[in-house]
Coordinates of C-alpha atoms in Angstrom, one line a residue:
M1 CA 127.8 -53.8 164.4
M2 CA 129.1 -50.3 163.7
L3 CA 126.2 -49.4 161.3
G4 CA 123.3 -46.8 162.3
L5 CA 120.0 -48.4 162.5
F6 CA 118.6 -46.4 159.4
W7 CA 121.3 -47.2 157.1
S8 CA 121.6 -51.0 158.4
E9 CA 117.6 -51.4 157.7
V10 CA 118.2 -50.2 154.0
I11 CA 121.2 -52.4 153.1
V12 CA 119.4 -55.4 154.6
W13 CA 116.1 -54.6 152.6
E14 CA 118.6 -54.2 149.8
I15 CA 120.1 -57.5 150.4
S16 CA 117.0 -59.4 150.5
K17 CA 115.5 -57.6 147.4
L18 CA 118.5 -58.0 145.1
S19 CA 119.7 -61.4 146.3
I20 CA 121.0 -62.3 142.7
L21 CA 123.6 -59.6 142.3
T22 CA 127.4 -60.0 142.7
L23 CA 129.0 -58.0 145.7
K24 CA 130.1 -55.3 143.6
D25 CA 126.7 -54.7 141.8
L26 CA 125.0 -55.1 145.3
V27 CA 127.3 -52.3 146.7
T28 CA 126.8 -50.3 143.9
T29 CA 123.0 -50.4 144.2
I30 CA 123.2 -49.7 148.0
A31 CA 125.4 -47.0 147.8
A32 CA 123.0 -45.3 145.0
K33 CA 120.1 -46.1 147.1
L34 CA 121.8 -44.3 150.1
Q35 CA 122.8 -41.2 148.2
Q36 CA 119.1 -40.9 146.8
S37 CA 117.2 -41.5 150.2
L38 CA 117.1 -37.7 151.4
S39 CA 114.2 -36.9 153.4
E40 CA 113.0 -34.1 155.7
G41 CA 115.3 -32.9 158.3
N42 CA 118.7 -34.3 156.5
E43 CA 121.5 -32.0 157.2
L44 CA 124.0 -31.9 154.6
Y45 CA 125.5 -29.3 152.2
G46 CA 124.2 -27.3 149.4
R47 CA 125.7 -25.4 146.3
K48 CA 125.0 -21.6 146.4
S49 CA 126.9 -18.7 144.3
N50 CA 129.6 -21.6 143.4
R51 CA 130.1 -22.1 147.2
V52 CA 129.1 -24.8 149.5
Y53 CA 127.3 -24.1 152.6
P54 CA 125.7 -26.1 155.4
C55 CA 121.8 -26.5 154.9
K56 CA 118.6 -28.6 156.2
I57 CA 115.8 -30.1 154.4
V58 CA 112.6 -28.8 155.2
K59 CA 110.4 -30.1 152.6
V60 CA 110.6 -32.4 149.5
L61 CA 108.8 -31.0 146.6
E62 CA 107.7 -32.6 143.4
S63 CA 109.6 -33.9 140.8
K64 CA 110.2 -31.7 137.6
A65 CA 112.0 -32.9 134.6
D66 CA 113.2 -35.8 136.3
K67 CA 114.7 -33.8 139.0
T68 CA 113.4 -33.6 142.8
L69 CA 113.6 -30.3 144.2
Y70 CA 114.1 -29.5 147.9
E71 CA 113.3 -26.7 150.2
V72 CA 116.0 -26.1 152.3
V73 CA 117.2 -23.6 154.8
W74 CA 120.9 -22.3 155.1
L75 CA 122.6 -22.9 158.4
G76 CA 125.1 -20.5 159.9
K77 CA 127.3 -20.8 163.2
D78 CA 125.8 -23.0 165.8
K79 CA 123.2 -23.9 163.2
K80 CA 121.6 -20.7 163.1
I81 CA 119.0 -20.4 160.0
T82 CA 120.5 -17.7 157.8
G83 CA 118.0 -17.9 154.9
N84 CA 116.1 -20.3 152.7
A85 CA 115.9 -21.5 149.1
V86 CA 114.7 -24.1 146.6
I87 CA 117.3 -26.2 145.3
S88 CA 117.6 -29.4 142.9
G89 CA 119.1 -32.9 144.0
D90 CA 122.4 -31.8 141.8
D91 CA 123.0 -29.0 143.9
L92 CA 123.3 -31.2 146.9
V93 CA 126.3 -32.6 148.1
R94 CA 125.9 -36.3 149.6
K95 CA 128.5 -38.4 151.0
L96 CA 128.1 -41.9 152.2
P97 CA 128.2 -42.4 155.9
F98 CA 130.8 -45.3 155.3
T99 CA 133.2 -46.4 152.7
R100 CA 132.4 -49.0 150.3
A101 CA 134.7 -51.7 152.0
V102 CA 132.8 -50.9 155.3
L103 CA 129.8 -51.8 153.3
K104 CA 131.1 -55.3 151.7
S105 CA 132.0 -56.3 155.1
F106 CA 128.5 -55.6 156.6
I107 CA 126.9 -57.4 153.6
R108 CA 129.3 -60.4 154.4
E109 CA 128.4 -60.4 157.8
S110 CA 124.8 -60.1 157.6
T111 CA 124.6 -63.4 155.0
Y112 CA 125.7 -66.5 155.3
R113 CA 125.5 -67.4 151.2
S114 CA 126.3 -65.4 148.4
V115 CA 124.5 -65.2 145.1
P116 CA 121.9 -65.6 146.1
W117 CA 122.2 -63.7 149.1
V118 CA 120.5 -65.3 151.8
L119 CA 120.3 -63.0 155.3
H120 CA 120.8 -64.7 158.6
E121 CA 117.4 -65.8 160.4
N122 CA 117.7 -63.7 163.3
L123 CA 118.7 -60.5 161.1
A124 CA 115.8 -61.0 158.8
R125 CA 113.2 -61.9 161.7
K126 CA 114.2 -58.4 163.4
H127 CA 113.9 -56.2 160.4
G128 CA 110.8 -58.1 159.5
I129 CA 111.8 -59.0 156.4
S130 CA 110.3 -62.4 154.6
T131 CA 112.7 -65.2 153.8
N132 CA 111.0 -66.2 150.7
P133 CA 113.0 -66.1 147.8
P134 CA 112.5 -63.6 145.0
E135 CA 109.9 -64.1 142.3
V136 CA 112.9 -64.6 139.4
L137 CA 114.2 -67.9 141.8
R138 CA 110.9 -69.1 143.3
S139 CA 110.9 -71.7 140.5
K140 CA 114.4 -73.1 141.2
I141 CA 115.1 -72.8 144.6
F142 CA 113.2 -72.9 148.2
L143 CA 114.2 -72.2 152.0
Q144 CA 114.2 -75.1 154.2
D145 CA 115.5 -74.8 157.8
G146 CA 117.2 -71.7 156.9
H147 CA 119.1 -73.4 154.1
I148 CA 118.9 -73.2 150.1
V149 CA 117.2 -76.3 148.8
C150 CA 117.2 -76.9 144.8
N151 CA 114.3 -77.9 143.2
R152 CA 115.3 -81.4 142.1
K153 CA 112.4 -82.1 139.6
R154 CA 112.8 -79.2 137.4
R155 CA 116.5 -79.9 137.5
K156 CA 115.9 -83.3 136.5
T157 CA 113.7 -82.5 133.4
E158 CA 116.2 -79.9 132.3
D159 CA 118.8 -82.6 132.4
D160 CA 116.9 -85.2 130.5
K161 CA 116.0 -82.9 127.6
Q162 CA 119.8 -81.5 127.5
S163 CA 121.1 -85.2 127.8
T164 CA 119.0 -86.1 124.5
D165 CA 120.2 -82.7 122.5
D166 CA 123.6 -82.1 123.8
G167 CA 126.6 -83.6 125.7
N168 CA 128.6 -82.8 128.6
N169 CA 130.8 -80.1 126.7
D170 CA 127.6 -78.3 125.7
D171 CA 126.6 -78.4 129.5
L172 CA 129.8 -76.6 130.6
R173 CA 129.6 -74.2 127.6
E174 CA 125.6 -73.3 128.8
H175 CA 126.9 -72.9 132.1
K176 CA 129.6 -70.2 130.7
Q177 CA 127.1 -68.4 128.8
K178 CA 124.7 -68.3 131.8
R179 CA 127.4 -66.6 133.8
L180 CA 128.2 -64.1 131.1
R181 CA 124.9 -63.2 130.7
G182 CA 124.5 -62.6 134.5
E183 CA 122.3 -65.3 135.6
K184 CA 124.3 -66.2 138.5
S185 CA 121.8 -68.1 140.7
E186 CA 120.6 -70.4 138.1
A187 CA 124.2 -71.0 136.8
L188 CA 125.3 -72.0 140.5
N189 CA 122.3 -74.2 141.2
T190 CA 122.9 -75.9 138.0
L191 CA 126.6 -76.5 138.8
N192 CA 125.9 -78.1 141.9
A193 CA 123.3 -80.4 140.4
D194 CA 125.9 -81.2 138.1
K195 CA 128.7 -81.9 140.9
E196 CA 126.2 -84.3 142.6
D197 CA 125.6 -86.2 139.3
D198 CA 128.9 -86.3 138.7
K199 CA 129.5 -87.8 141.8
L200 CA 126.8 -90.5 140.9
K201 CA 128.6 -91.3 137.7
G202 CA 132.0 -91.7 139.4
K203 CA 133.2 -88.9 137.4
P204 CA 136.3 -86.7 139.5
I205 CA 135.0 -83.5 141.3
K206 CA 137.0 -80.4 141.1
Y207 CA 137.8 -78.9 144.3
P208 CA 137.2 -76.7 146.3
I209 CA 133.4 -76.8 146.5
E210 CA 130.8 -75.9 149.1
D211 CA 131.8 -77.3 152.7
L212 CA 128.5 -78.8 153.0
L213 CA 128.6 -80.8 150.1
V214 CA 132.3 -82.7 150.9
E215 CA 132.0 -86.0 151.9
A216 CA 134.8 -88.4 153.2
A217 CA 136.9 -90.1 150.8
A218 CA 139.7 -92.8 150.8
D219 CA 142.4 -90.2 149.8
D220 CA 141.6 -87.9 152.5
P221 CA 144.3 -87.4 155.3
I222 CA 143.9 -88.0 158.8
F223 CA 142.0 -85.1 160.1
T224 CA 142.5 -84.0 163.9
E225 CA 139.6 -83.7 166.2
R226 CA 138.7 -79.8 166.6
P227 CA 139.2 -78.6 170.2
S228 CA 136.3 -77.2 171.6
P229 CA 137.1 -73.4 172.3
S230 CA 137.1 -72.0 176.1
R231 CA 134.2 -69.9 176.9
D232 CA 135.1 -68.6 180.5
F233 CA 134.6 -65.0 180.1
N234 CA 133.5 -62.6 183.1
V235 CA 130.9 -60.6 180.9
P236 CA 127.5 -62.6 179.8
M237 CA 127.9 -64.1 176.7
D238 CA 125.7 -62.1 174.7
C239 CA 128.1 -59.1 175.6
V240 CA 131.3 -60.6 174.2
G241 CA 130.9 -58.8 170.7
D242 CA 130.3 -55.2 172.2
L243 CA 133.3 -56.0 174.8
L244 CA 135.9 -57.0 171.7
M245 CA 134.5 -54.1 169.5
V246 CA 135.1 -51.3 172.4
W247 CA 138.4 -52.8 173.2
D248 CA 139.8 -53.2 169.7
F249 CA 138.7 -49.5 168.9
C250 CA 140.2 -48.0 171.8
T251 CA 143.6 -49.7 171.4
S252 CA 143.8 -49.5 167.7
F253 CA 143.1 -45.6 167.8
S254 CA 145.0 -44.7 171.2
R255 CA 147.2 -42.3 169.6
L256 CA 144.0 -40.2 168.6
L257 CA 142.4 -40.9 171.7
H258 CA 145.3 -40.0 173.8
L259 CA 144.5 -42.9 175.5
C260 CA 147.2 -45.5 176.6
P261 CA 146.7 -49.0 175.6
F262 CA 145.5 -51.7 178.0
S263 CA 144.8 -55.4 177.6
L264 CA 141.5 -56.9 177.1
E265 CA 141.6 -58.9 180.3
D266 CA 142.1 -55.6 182.2
F267 CA 139.2 -54.2 180.5
E268 CA 137.2 -57.1 181.0
N269 CA 137.9 -56.8 185.0
A270 CA 137.4 -53.2 185.2
L271 CA 133.8 -53.5 183.4
C272 CA 133.1 -56.3 186.2
H273 CA 134.4 -54.4 189.0
K274 CA 131.6 -53.2 191.5
G275 CA 133.9 -51.2 193.9
S276 CA 135.0 -47.6 193.4
N277 CA 135.1 -46.0 189.7
S278 CA 138.4 -47.7 188.3
I279 CA 140.8 -45.3 186.7
L280 CA 140.9 -47.4 183.4
I281 CA 137.1 -47.0 182.7
V282 CA 137.1 -43.2 183.9
E283 CA 140.1 -42.7 181.3
S284 CA 138.6 -44.6 178.6
L285 CA 134.9 -43.1 178.8
S286 CA 136.6 -39.4 179.3
A287 CA 138.7 -39.9 176.1
L288 CA 135.7 -40.8 173.9
L289 CA 133.7 -37.8 175.5
R290 CA 136.6 -35.5 174.6
L291 CA 136.9 -36.7 171.4
L292 CA 133.5 -36.0 170.2
I293 CA 133.9 -32.6 171.9
K294 CA 136.7 -31.8 169.3
D295 CA 134.4 -32.8 166.6
N296 CA 132.1 -29.6 167.1
G297 CA 128.9 -31.9 166.4
D298 CA 126.0 -32.4 168.3
Y299 CA 127.8 -33.3 171.5
F300 CA 129.5 -30.2 171.6
L301 CA 126.2 -28.0 171.0
A302 CA 124.9 -30.0 173.9
I303 CA 127.4 -29.2 176.3
Q304 CA 127.5 -25.5 175.2
K305 CA 123.8 -25.2 175.8
K306 CA 124.2 -26.3 179.4
K307 CA 127.5 -24.1 179.4
R308 CA 130.2 -26.3 180.5
K309 CA 133.9 -26.2 180.1
S310 CA 135.5 -28.4 177.5
K311 CA 138.1 -29.9 179.8
I312 CA 136.8 -33.1 181.3
T313 CA 138.4 -34.0 184.8
V314 CA 138.0 -37.2 187.1
I315 CA 135.7 -35.2 189.4
T316 CA 133.2 -34.0 186.4
W317 CA 133.3 -36.7 184.1
T318 CA 130.0 -38.2 185.0
E319 CA 128.1 -34.8 184.2
Y320 CA 129.4 -34.9 181.0
L321 CA 128.5 -38.8 180.5
C322 CA 125.0 -38.1 181.8
D323 CA 125.0 -35.0 179.0
F324 CA 125.7 -37.5 176.4
L325 CA 123.0 -40.1 177.5
E326 CA 120.6 -37.3 177.4
M327 CA 121.4 -36.5 174.1
V328 CA 121.3 -39.9 172.8
G329 CA 117.8 -40.7 174.4
F330 CA 117.8 -44.1 174.4
V331 CA 115.5 -45.5 177.0
E332 CA 117.4 -48.3 178.1
L333 CA 120.3 -45.9 178.7
S334 CA 118.7 -43.0 180.1
T335 CA 117.6 -45.1 183.3
C336 CA 121.4 -45.1 184.4
I337 CA 121.6 -41.5 184.4
T338 CA 120.2 -41.3 188.0
T339 CA 122.7 -44.1 189.3
I340 CA 125.8 -42.4 187.5
K341 CA 124.9 -38.9 189.1
R342 CA 125.0 -40.4 192.4
G343 CA 128.4 -41.6 191.9
H344 CA 127.6 -45.6 191.8
Y345 CA 128.7 -46.2 188.2
G346 CA 130.6 -49.2 188.8
L347 CA 127.0 -50.8 190.3
L348 CA 125.4 -50.3 187.1
D349 CA 124.8 -53.9 184.9
I350 CA 127.6 -55.2 182.7
C351 CA 125.2 -54.9 179.7
A352 CA 124.2 -51.4 180.6
K353 CA 128.0 -50.6 180.7
L354 CA 128.9 -52.1 177.2
G355 CA 126.1 -50.3 176.2
I356 CA 127.4 -47.0 176.8
F357 CA 130.6 -47.7 175.5
R358 CA 128.9 -48.8 172.3
E359 CA 127.0 -46.0 171.7
L360 CA 130.0 -43.9 172.5
V361 CA 132.0 -45.6 169.7
N362 CA 129.4 -45.5 167.4
Q363 CA 129.6 -41.6 167.6
A364 CA 133.1 -41.7 167.5
L365 CA 133.2 -43.6 164.2
A366 CA 130.9 -41.0 162.7
A367 CA 133.0 -38.1 163.5
D368 CA 134.9 -36.3 160.8
I369 CA 138.0 -36.7 162.8
V370 CA 138.0 -40.2 162.9
R371 CA 136.9 -40.2 159.4
E372 CA 139.8 -38.1 158.6
K373 CA 142.2 -40.1 160.2
L374 CA 140.9 -43.2 158.6
D375 CA 141.2 -41.5 155.0
K376 CA 144.9 -40.6 155.7
Y377 CA 145.5 -44.3 156.9
I378 CA 144.1 -45.6 153.7
E379 CA 146.1 -43.4 151.4
E380 CA 149.4 -44.3 153.7
R381 CA 148.5 -47.8 153.3
Q382 CA 148.1 -47.8 149.7
A383 CA 151.3 -46.0 149.7
L384 CA 153.1 -48.7 151.7
A385 CA 151.4 -51.4 149.4
A386 CA 152.5 -49.7 146.3
T387 CA 156.1 -49.7 147.7
R388 CA 155.9 -53.5 148.8
R389 CA 154.7 -54.3 145.4
E390 CA 157.7 -52.5 143.5
V391 CA 160.2 -54.3 146.0
A392 CA 158.9 -57.6 144.9
L393 CA 159.1 -56.4 141.2
E394 CA 162.6 -55.5 141.8
E395 CA 163.6 -59.2 143.4
G396 CA 161.9 -60.9 141.0
R397 CA 163.7 -58.7 138.1
K398 CA 167.1 -59.2 139.7
K399 CA 166.4 -62.9 140.1
R400 CA 165.6 -63.4 136.4
E401 CA 168.8 -61.7 135.5
E402 CA 170.7 -63.7 137.8
K403 CA 169.1 -66.9 136.4
E404 CA 170.0 -65.6 133.0
R405 CA 173.6 -64.7 133.9
L406 CA 174.3 -68.1 135.0
K407 CA 172.8 -69.7 132.1
V408 CA 174.9 -67.7 130.0
E409 CA 177.9 -68.3 131.9
S410 CA 177.2 -72.2 132.0
D411 CA 176.6 -71.8 127.9
G412 CA 180.1 -69.9 127.7
N413 CA 181.8 -72.1 129.7
G414 CA 180.8 -75.0 127.6
M415 CA 181.9 -73.4 124.6
V416 CA 185.5 -72.6 125.6
K417 CA 185.9 -76.3 126.6
G418 CA 184.6 -77.8 123.4
H419 CA 186.8 -75.2 121.5
G420 CA 190.2 -76.4 123.5
A421 CA 189.7 -79.9 122.8
E422 CA 189.3 -79.0 119.1
V423 CA 192.5 -77.2 119.2
V424 CA 194.6 -80.1 120.8
G425 CA 193.3 -82.6 118.1
T426 CA 193.7 -80.3 115.1
S427 CA 197.0 -78.6 115.7
S428 CA 199.7 -81.0 116.4
S429 CA 202.6 -79.8 115.7
E430 CA 203.1 -77.2 118.6
P431 CA 201.7 -79.4 121.3
V432 CA 203.8 -82.4 120.1
N433 CA 206.9 -80.5 120.2
H434 CA 205.9 -79.1 123.9
N435 CA 205.3 -82.5 125.0
H436 CA 208.6 -83.3 123.6
S437 CA 210.4 -80.5 125.1
R438 CA 208.9 -81.3 128.4
Q439 CA 210.0 -85.1 128.2
N440 CA 213.4 -84.2 127.2
G441 CA 213.7 -81.8 130.0
H442 CA 212.5 -84.5 132.6
V443 CA 215.5 -86.7 131.2
A444 CA 218.0 -84.4 131.5
E445 CA 217.0 -83.7 135.0
K446 CA 217.4 -87.5 135.6
Q447 CA 220.7 -87.4 133.8
N448 CA 222.2 -84.7 136.0
E449 CA 220.9 -86.5 139.3
K450 CA 223.1 -89.7 138.0
S451 CA 226.0 -87.6 137.2
L452 CA 225.5 -86.0 140.7
S453 CA 225.4 -89.3 142.4
S454 CA 228.5 -90.5 140.4
G455 CA 230.1 -87.3 141.6
Q456 CA 230.0 -88.4 144.9
K457 CA 231.9 -91.4 144.0
H458 CA 234.5 -89.6 141.8
P459 CA 234.7 -85.7 143.2
S460 CA 237.9 -84.9 141.4
R461 CA 236.8 -86.1 138.2
N462 CA 233.2 -84.3 138.3
S463 CA 233.6 -81.4 139.9
G464 CA 232.3 -79.3 137.4
N465 CA 229.4 -81.4 136.9
N466 CA 228.6 -81.2 140.6
H467 CA 228.7 -77.4 140.5
V468 CA 226.2 -77.7 137.5
S469 CA 223.8 -80.1 139.2
V470 CA 223.9 -78.2 142.8
T471 CA 222.6 -75.1 140.6
L472 CA 220.2 -76.7 138.6
K473 CA 218.8 -78.3 142.2
N474 CA 218.7 -74.9 143.8
I475 CA 217.1 -73.6 140.6
K476 CA 214.2 -76.4 140.5
Q477 CA 214.0 -75.9 144.6
Q478 CA 213.1 -72.0 143.6
K479 CA 210.8 -72.9 141.0
V480 CA 208.8 -75.4 143.5
D481 CA 208.6 -72.7 146.3
V482 CA 207.7 -70.0 143.8
K483 CA 204.9 -72.2 142.7
V484 CA 203.5 -73.2 146.0
V485 CA 203.4 -69.6 147.2
L486 CA 201.5 -68.5 144.2
E487 CA 198.9 -71.5 144.8
N488 CA 198.6 -70.7 148.3
D489 CA 198.1 -66.8 147.3
S490 CA 195.6 -67.7 144.9
S491 CA 193.6 -70.2 147.2
E492 CA 193.5 -67.4 150.0
N493 CA 192.2 -64.6 147.6
G494 CA 189.7 -66.9 146.5
V495 CA 188.6 -67.8 150.0
R496 CA 188.6 -64.1 151.0
K497 CA 186.0 -63.5 147.6
Q498 CA 184.1 -66.1 148.5
L499 CA 183.6 -64.9 152.2
K500 CA 183.3 -61.4 151.0
D501 CA 180.4 -62.5 148.5
E502 CA 178.6 -64.5 151.2
N503 CA 178.7 -61.7 153.8
N504 CA 177.3 -59.3 150.8
E505 CA 174.9 -61.9 150.3
A506 CA 174.0 -62.3 153.7
I507 CA 173.5 -58.5 154.2
E508 CA 171.5 -58.2 151.3
K509 CA 169.3 -60.8 152.2
R510 CA 169.0 -59.2 155.8
S511 CA 168.3 -55.9 154.5
K512 CA 165.4 -57.0 152.4
A513 CA 163.9 -58.9 155.4
Q514 CA 164.4 -55.8 157.4
R515 CA 162.8 -54.0 155.0
K516 CA 160.0 -56.0 154.6
D517 CA 159.3 -56.2 158.2
Y518 CA 159.3 -52.9 158.3
L519 CA 156.6 -52.2 155.6
E520 CA 154.6 -55.0 157.5
R521 CA 155.0 -53.0 160.4
E522 CA 154.1 -49.5 159.3
M523 CA 151.1 -50.9 157.7
E524 CA 150.0 -52.5 160.8
K525 CA 150.2 -49.0 162.4
R526 CA 148.0 -47.6 159.9
F527 CA 144.8 -49.7 161.3
I528 CA 141.8 -49.5 159.4
R529 CA 139.3 -52.3 160.5
T530 CA 139.8 -55.7 162.1
S531 CA 138.4 -58.4 159.5
P532 CA 138.0 -62.2 160.7
F533 CA 140.7 -64.5 159.2
G534 CA 137.7 -66.2 157.7
K535 CA 134.8 -69.1 158.3
D536 CA 134.6 -73.0 158.8
K537 CA 132.2 -74.9 157.1
Y538 CA 129.5 -74.3 159.7
H539 CA 129.9 -70.6 159.2
N540 CA 131.8 -69.8 162.2
R541 CA 134.3 -66.6 162.3
Y542 CA 137.4 -66.8 163.1
W543 CA 138.8 -63.4 165.1
F544 CA 142.8 -62.6 165.8
F545 CA 143.1 -59.0 167.7
R546 CA 146.1 -57.1 167.7
R547 CA 147.4 -56.7 171.4
D548 CA 145.8 -60.3 172.3
E549 CA 147.2 -63.4 172.2
R550 CA 144.1 -65.4 171.4
I551 CA 142.4 -66.5 168.7
F552 CA 138.3 -65.9 169.2
V553 CA 135.8 -68.0 167.5
E554 CA 132.3 -66.3 166.9
S555 CA 129.3 -68.3 166.1
S556 CA 127.4 -67.8 162.7
D557 CA 124.4 -66.2 164.6
S558 CA 126.8 -64.3 166.8
T559 CA 125.1 -65.7 170.1
E560 CA 128.3 -67.3 171.2
W561 CA 131.9 -66.8 171.5
G562 CA 135.1 -68.6 172.5
Y563 CA 138.7 -68.7 172.3
Y564 CA 142.0 -70.6 171.9
S565 CA 144.9 -69.5 173.4
A566 CA 147.5 -72.6 173.2
K567 CA 149.7 -73.5 170.4
D568 CA 148.5 -77.3 170.5
E569 CA 144.8 -75.9 170.0
L570 CA 145.7 -73.8 167.1
D571 CA 147.8 -77.0 165.5
A572 CA 144.8 -79.2 166.0
L573 CA 142.2 -76.6 164.6
M574 CA 144.3 -76.2 161.3
G575 CA 144.7 -79.9 161.1
S576 CA 141.0 -80.3 161.4
L577 CA 140.3 -78.0 158.5
N578 CA 139.5 -79.9 155.2
T579 CA 140.9 -78.0 152.4
K580 CA 138.3 -79.6 149.8
G581 CA 135.8 -76.7 151.1
E582 CA 136.1 -73.2 149.8
R583 CA 135.3 -71.9 153.5
E584 CA 138.1 -74.2 155.3
R585 CA 140.6 -73.8 152.7
A586 CA 140.5 -69.8 152.9
L587 CA 140.5 -70.0 156.6
K588 CA 143.6 -72.6 156.7
K589 CA 145.5 -70.5 154.2
Q590 CA 144.8 -67.2 156.1
L591 CA 146.0 -69.1 159.5
G592 CA 149.0 -70.7 157.9
K593 CA 150.3 -66.9 156.6
Y594 CA 150.1 -65.6 160.2
Y595 CA 151.0 -68.8 161.7
T596 CA 154.3 -67.7 163.0
N597 CA 153.1 -64.3 164.6
I598 CA 150.0 -66.2 166.0
C599 CA 152.4 -68.8 167.8
S600 CA 154.7 -66.7 169.1
E601 CA 152.1 -64.8 170.9
L602 CA 150.4 -67.9 172.2
Q603 CA 153.8 -69.0 173.5
K604 CA 154.4 -65.8 175.0
R605 CA 151.1 -66.2 177.0
S606 CA 151.9 -69.4 178.3
K607 CA 155.3 -68.4 179.4
E608 CA 153.8 -65.4 181.4
A609 CA 151.3 -68.1 182.6
A610 CA 154.0 -70.5 183.8
Y611 CA 155.9 -67.8 185.3
R612 CA 153.0 -66.2 187.3
S613 CA 152.3 -70.1 188.5
A614 CA 155.8 -70.9 189.4
M615 CA 156.2 -67.8 191.2
E616 CA 153.2 -68.7 193.5
D617 CA 154.4 -72.0 193.9
S618 CA 157.8 -70.5 195.1
L619 CA 156.2 -68.0 197.7
L620 CA 154.2 -70.8 199.1
R621 CA 157.2 -73.0 199.4
R622 CA 159.1 -70.4 201.6
S623 CA 160.2 -70.8 205.0
N624 CA 157.8 -69.7 207.5
R625 CA 160.6 -67.8 209.2
V626 CA 160.6 -65.3 206.2
R627 CA 157.8 -63.2 205.8
A628 CA 156.6 -63.3 202.2
P629 CA 155.4 -60.3 200.6
P630 CA 151.6 -60.3 199.7
R631 CA 150.7 -61.7 196.5
E632 CA 149.3 -59.7 193.5
N633 CA 146.3 -60.8 192.0
P634 CA 146.3 -60.7 188.0
A635 CA 142.6 -60.1 188.2
L636 CA 143.1 -56.5 190.1
A637 CA 146.0 -55.6 187.6
F638 CA 143.6 -52.9 186.2
L639 CA 143.8 -51.0 189.2
K640 CA 147.3 -50.0 188.8
Y641 CA 146.5 -48.4 185.1
V642 CA 147.9 -45.1 184.4
N643 CA 147.2 -43.2 181.5
K644 CA 150.6 -41.8 180.2
W645 CA 149.2 -40.3 177.1
K646 CA 146.7 -38.1 178.8
E647 CA 146.6 -34.8 177.3
D648 CA 147.5 -32.0 179.9

């Protein structure tokens, strides 16, 4: 969707041509192909006198000694020719127009099956590529209704031969050897056939497997019915993809564009507005045009030829937009120039408006400013990811140390208890004497108490004993009081220590959680590319964009879109996914990973909708004697947009 036409044709051709390679090998092959595909008119950089200068290929000469020679002209300021030379391909500095990650994503989006890679039928028809499998696979597979079908006859004869010679273990060993030799397609087809054979023989199947091969079983959980997504878009269905792409780019790179973010609903309503030019659309187009001017590329040279100023205003923005459309030269967009010059941009068709935005975003993605920003974001995200890994490793190390410490303490306590019991049993003299003295003391105290009671009856005779007994009683009471105080102090200190430990532990946990949240937020700020959560069994893709609360569903051929906007719909969707399938298992895992964030966004959207409806009902119920203020239509909220980040 964001790749140029020439590059996409090369990639699509290579996918269909090298369909049995792994994703990594396929990306490497395509990257080498793109770097080697130099033709007349390509502008790049060449080495001259140990320095790099911009140049343009004029003619491709014959190859000599396995090296292709190119006749180039050196370009100076304003692309003026300063000289010419003949250099080899090694002296040309070539760079891919996009990263390998983007290339991998493009391959995944262009195919519905891997190893062998199979293009979507509409994409193959668009580029005129045959859907017949390569020569290597024609004896094993064929396409029927756009799906791969294995040649069962050949497989059956091979199984008969193998069953007479080898057992099941030999089959598995042969599969591993085939994978090691790189025969991916044959191993995959054989493995699928083995799964079907095992099913017939009653052997257990190892899940997950291909989603379309999953069948209902008795041990399956009760799946909920998958809800139908809403499709009430204001733009035509074939324009929803461009709408999401343009809005996602403008909001994700809002700081770079100096464009204050806006909601998807406001952007959609502004595009459908037929009245006067809305500020939201004018500021968005002007921000993209300013970015292209700063890049000093083809658009900058085009406005320099017309001697226009570099500052775009609310009055002159249509002139700069027409210059861009003339530079691009697309026929379907060139017909809009007359209407725009007359000041009737709002009367254009929605598809034409989104087509203009799409080309502006494609030009912006190819700009050096955006690429430098993306490279910077990639480096920062890698540093943040490394920090997050270090934090996780440190937490794991602390947990292991704590577990080992508790284990050592428990072992030590057991050893001390056993040692104490042994001392009591072996050394009998001291403990016995100690117990004997305790018993004698207890008896003496009782005798003193008796003497004290007898002294009350005979005070004259036992006056001395009475004094002694009172003294002993006071001493005993003092001992008890001291003991209670010491016990209270020790228990209070223990409680304080326990509370202090709990507080420290809570603070530490809170700081860890805050640090994790901080790292996640910082990584989200370094936006690189929005990717789908995954696919379901029918290859429908599921998207969740930042700054929007909905989950979007894209059909496998990208012709239909829908969305879920409620928590109940999300729960029903997750309950309908069968984890025995590869795609739905991965999709459910991703949805579960971001379930809390998605639910909070969906609940926020539901609360706002309920609040708006409650306000409308309250205004309707108000008395006729009180003049109610005019209600604001949410569909016209885009008219109040103000670009607070606009450059002076």
